[in-house]
mmCIF file of C-alpha atoms in Angstrom:
data_model
loop_
_atom_site.group_PDB
_atom_site.id
_atom_site.type_symbol
_atom_site.label_atom_id
_atom_site.label_comp_id
_atom_site.label_asym_id
_atom_site.label_seq_id
_atom_site.Cartn_x
_atom_site.Cartn_y
_atom_site.Cartn_z
ATOM 1 C CA UNK A 26 -33.863 6.019 0.865
ATOM 2 C CA UNK A 27 -32.652 7.313 2.438
ATOM 3 C CA UNK A 28 -32.793 4.673 5.197
ATOM 4 C CA UNK A 29 -31.777 2.066 2.581
ATOM 5 C CA UNK A 30 -28.375 4.088 1.911
ATOM 6 C CA UNK A 31 -27.392 4.427 6.007
ATOM 7 C CA UNK A 32 -28.395 0.493 5.814
ATOM 8 C CA UNK A 33 -26.707 -0.539 2.640
ATOM 9 C CA UNK A 34 -23.405 1.599 4.028
ATOM 10 C CA UNK A 35 -23.219 0.052 7.319
ATOM 11 C CA UNK A 36 -23.009 -3.064 6.566
ATOM 12 C CA UNK A 37 -20.278 -2.468 3.900
ATOM 13 C CA UNK A 38 -18.321 -0.813 6.987
ATOM 14 C CA UNK A 39 -19.316 -4.565 8.445
ATOM 15 C CA UNK A 40 -17.861 -6.608 5.269
ATOM 16 C CA UNK A 41 -14.357 -4.780 5.332
ATOM 17 C CA UNK A 42 -12.664 -6.755 8.399
ATOM 18 C CA UNK A 43 -13.550 -9.758 6.585
ATOM 19 C CA UNK A 44 -12.326 -8.863 3.356
ATOM 20 C CA UNK A 45 -9.624 -7.501 4.661
ATOM 21 C CA UNK A 46 -8.753 -10.738 6.543
ATOM 22 C CA UNK A 47 -9.039 -13.428 3.180
ATOM 23 C CA UNK A 48 -5.537 -12.869 3.209
ATOM 24 C CA UNK A 49 -5.945 -14.999 6.896
ATOM 25 C CA UNK A 50 -7.832 -17.726 5.532
ATOM 26 C CA UNK A 51 -4.830 -20.438 5.925
ATOM 27 C CA UNK A 52 -3.481 -18.810 9.225
ATOM 28 C CA UNK A 53 -7.612 -19.461 9.603
ATOM 29 C CA UNK A 54 -7.823 -23.850 8.856
ATOM 30 C CA UNK A 55 -5.009 -23.807 11.149
ATOM 31 C CA UNK A 56 -6.297 -22.429 13.639
ATOM 32 C CA UNK A 57 -9.936 -24.043 13.867
ATOM 33 C CA UNK A 58 -8.669 -27.675 12.827
ATOM 34 C CA UNK A 59 -5.581 -28.029 13.698
ATOM 35 C CA UNK A 60 -5.533 -26.239 17.074
ATOM 36 C CA UNK A 61 -1.843 -24.214 15.767
ATOM 37 C CA UNK A 62 -2.028 -20.568 17.412
ATOM 38 C CA UNK A 63 0.022 -18.886 15.299
ATOM 39 C CA UNK A 64 -0.646 -15.324 16.110
ATOM 40 C CA UNK A 65 3.759 -13.002 15.637
ATOM 41 C CA UNK A 66 5.369 -15.151 18.892
ATOM 42 C CA UNK A 67 2.294 -14.780 21.196
ATOM 43 C CA UNK A 68 1.884 -17.963 22.583
ATOM 44 C CA UNK A 69 -2.131 -18.510 22.728
ATOM 45 C CA UNK A 70 -4.282 -21.308 24.214
ATOM 46 C CA UNK A 71 -6.840 -21.589 22.726
ATOM 47 C CA UNK A 72 -9.740 -20.941 19.586
ATOM 48 C CA UNK A 73 -11.410 -18.047 21.646
ATOM 49 C CA UNK A 74 -8.618 -15.979 22.126
ATOM 50 C CA UNK A 75 -6.653 -16.303 18.945
ATOM 51 C CA UNK A 76 -10.226 -15.059 17.276
ATOM 52 C CA UNK A 77 -10.628 -12.094 19.993
ATOM 53 C CA UNK A 78 -6.900 -11.550 19.420
ATOM 54 C CA UNK A 79 -6.693 -11.465 14.980
ATOM 55 C CA UNK A 80 -10.819 -9.893 14.126
ATOM 56 C CA UNK A 81 -12.226 -9.152 17.661
ATOM 57 C CA UNK A 82 -9.058 -5.889 18.313
ATOM 58 C CA UNK A 83 -9.905 -4.655 14.771
ATOM 59 C CA UNK A 84 -14.119 -5.324 13.594
ATOM 60 C CA UNK A 85 -15.090 -1.740 15.729
ATOM 61 C CA UNK A 86 -12.151 0.600 14.577
ATOM 62 C CA UNK A 87 -11.930 -0.415 10.691
ATOM 63 C CA UNK A 88 -15.988 -0.369 10.047
ATOM 64 C CA UNK A 89 -15.692 3.229 11.791
ATOM 65 C CA UNK A 90 -12.566 3.673 9.489
ATOM 66 C CA UNK A 91 -14.455 2.472 6.282
ATOM 67 C CA UNK A 92 -17.462 4.002 7.042
ATOM 68 C CA UNK A 93 -15.402 8.032 7.361
ATOM 69 C CA UNK A 94 -12.911 7.752 5.415
ATOM 70 C CA UNK A 95 -13.550 5.393 3.057
ATOM 71 C CA UNK A 96 -16.960 5.128 2.263
ATOM 72 C CA UNK A 97 -19.165 8.687 3.407
ATOM 73 C CA UNK A 98 -16.923 10.261 0.935
ATOM 74 C CA UNK A 99 -17.264 7.950 -2.140
ATOM 75 C CA UNK A 100 -21.133 8.139 -1.505
ATOM 76 C CA UNK A 101 -21.376 13.041 -1.304
ATOM 77 C CA UNK A 102 -19.634 12.561 -4.125
ATOM 78 C CA UNK A 103 -21.780 10.159 -6.263
ATOM 79 C CA UNK A 104 -24.701 12.415 -4.340
ATOM 80 C CA UNK A 105 -23.173 15.453 -5.326
ATOM 81 C CA UNK A 106 -22.994 14.350 -8.615
ATOM 82 C CA UNK A 107 -26.281 13.664 -9.566
ATOM 83 C CA UNK A 108 -28.025 16.153 -7.598
ATOM 84 C CA UNK A 109 -26.030 18.489 -10.248
ATOM 85 C CA UNK A 110 -27.819 15.906 -13.389
ATOM 86 C CA UNK A 111 -24.392 14.195 -14.183
ATOM 87 C CA UNK A 112 -25.815 10.959 -12.847
ATOM 88 C CA UNK A 113 -25.212 9.092 -15.589
ATOM 89 C CA UNK A 114 -21.534 10.876 -16.205
ATOM 90 C CA UNK A 115 -20.763 7.845 -13.196
ATOM 91 C CA UNK A 116 -20.464 5.140 -15.398
ATOM 92 C CA UNK A 117 -19.368 1.676 -13.298
ATOM 93 C CA UNK A 118 -16.132 2.411 -14.242
ATOM 94 C CA UNK A 119 -16.031 5.974 -13.094
ATOM 95 C CA UNK A 120 -16.996 4.685 -9.446
ATOM 96 C CA UNK A 121 -14.449 2.231 -9.219
ATOM 97 C CA UNK A 122 -12.444 4.876 -9.885
ATOM 98 C CA UNK A 123 -13.504 7.674 -7.277
ATOM 99 C CA UNK A 124 -13.975 4.520 -4.586
ATOM 100 C CA UNK A 125 -9.945 3.395 -5.578
ATOM 101 C CA UNK A 126 -8.983 7.552 -6.089
ATOM 102 C CA UNK A 127 -10.762 8.149 -1.989
ATOM 103 C CA UNK A 128 -8.418 5.115 -1.241
ATOM 104 C CA UNK A 129 -5.496 6.283 -2.453
ATOM 105 C CA UNK A 130 -5.562 9.137 -0.622
ATOM 106 C CA UNK A 131 -6.300 7.968 2.463
ATOM 107 C CA UNK A 132 -3.341 5.352 2.236
ATOM 108 C CA UNK A 133 -1.167 7.726 1.258
ATOM 109 C CA UNK A 134 -2.484 10.407 4.139
ATOM 110 C CA UNK A 135 -2.382 7.873 6.703
ATOM 111 C CA UNK A 136 1.336 6.614 5.204
ATOM 112 C CA UNK A 137 2.906 10.551 5.882
ATOM 113 C CA UNK A 138 1.344 9.161 9.476
ATOM 114 C CA UNK A 139 3.257 6.270 10.271
ATOM 115 C CA UNK A 140 6.170 6.564 8.126
ATOM 116 C CA UNK A 141 6.080 3.987 6.069
ATOM 117 C CA UNK A 142 7.590 5.300 3.203
ATOM 118 C CA UNK A 143 10.141 4.924 4.992
ATOM 119 C CA UNK A 144 10.134 1.580 2.475
ATOM 120 C CA UNK A 145 11.303 1.374 -0.379
ATOM 121 C CA UNK A 146 8.877 2.261 -3.122
ATOM 122 C CA UNK A 147 8.646 -1.513 -5.062
ATOM 123 C CA UNK A 148 7.178 -2.725 -1.389
ATOM 124 C CA UNK A 149 4.785 0.557 -1.594
ATOM 125 C CA UNK A 150 3.117 0.100 -4.476
ATOM 126 C CA UNK A 151 2.269 -3.248 -3.901
ATOM 127 C CA UNK A 152 -1.213 -0.499 -2.157
ATOM 128 C CA UNK A 153 -1.851 0.752 -6.060
ATOM 129 C CA UNK A 154 -3.383 -3.395 -6.564
ATOM 130 C CA UNK A 155 -4.512 -3.521 -2.999
ATOM 131 C CA UNK A 156 -6.801 -0.384 -3.480
ATOM 132 C CA UNK A 157 -8.372 -1.097 -7.143
ATOM 133 C CA UNK A 158 -9.410 -4.464 -5.311
ATOM 134 C CA UNK A 159 -10.902 -3.126 -2.637
ATOM 135 C CA UNK A 160 -12.510 -0.119 -4.658
ATOM 136 C CA UNK A 161 -13.707 -2.873 -6.951
ATOM 137 C CA UNK A 162 -15.633 -5.705 -4.858
ATOM 138 C CA UNK A 163 -17.343 -2.363 -2.979
ATOM 139 C CA UNK A 164 -18.249 -0.693 -6.430
ATOM 140 C CA UNK A 165 -19.678 -3.411 -6.780
ATOM 141 C CA UNK A 166 -21.536 -4.227 -3.932
ATOM 142 C CA UNK A 167 -22.847 -0.286 -3.670
ATOM 143 C CA UNK A 168 -23.858 -0.669 -7.330
ATOM 144 C CA UNK A 169 -25.769 -3.548 -7.853
ATOM 145 C CA UNK A 170 -27.701 -3.047 -4.305
ATOM 146 C CA UNK A 171 -27.740 1.135 -3.929
ATOM 147 C CA UNK A 172 -27.513 2.812 -7.095
ATOM 148 C CA UNK A 173 -29.470 0.388 -9.397
ATOM 149 C CA UNK A 174 -32.983 1.501 -7.195
ATOM 150 C CA UNK A 175 -31.715 5.134 -7.184
ATOM 151 C CA UNK A 176 -31.108 5.019 -10.823
#
């Protein structure tokens, strides 16, 4: 059981950079099929350099950050609920809400470090639906792969 939990958390962490890069799929399409490498104002000559700059540099840091700050606390809180015998109270909606709140807490914490609060409030409200969508994707993943076998 522990091996399955570790393996599925690692798999989910590997999916995080892919899910976060879904918004840049049109740029990837232009790079692969039209050889238009648009990455800020850099002049990029080849597809492999473009893929490295766009996706390769952030893959490992996103994997580690998502494991430490999102999925580890999420699994820890779920295990505490299960150990106390309250696992029937942790429905899918509450799991989704829990992961969304963990993500929002991380955004607030890192936002105060990286000064994203200098922007007006209406520009920062985009993080709420982002966290809700991100939480929904991975709560669904964990619900159908890990939680159904444990209950």
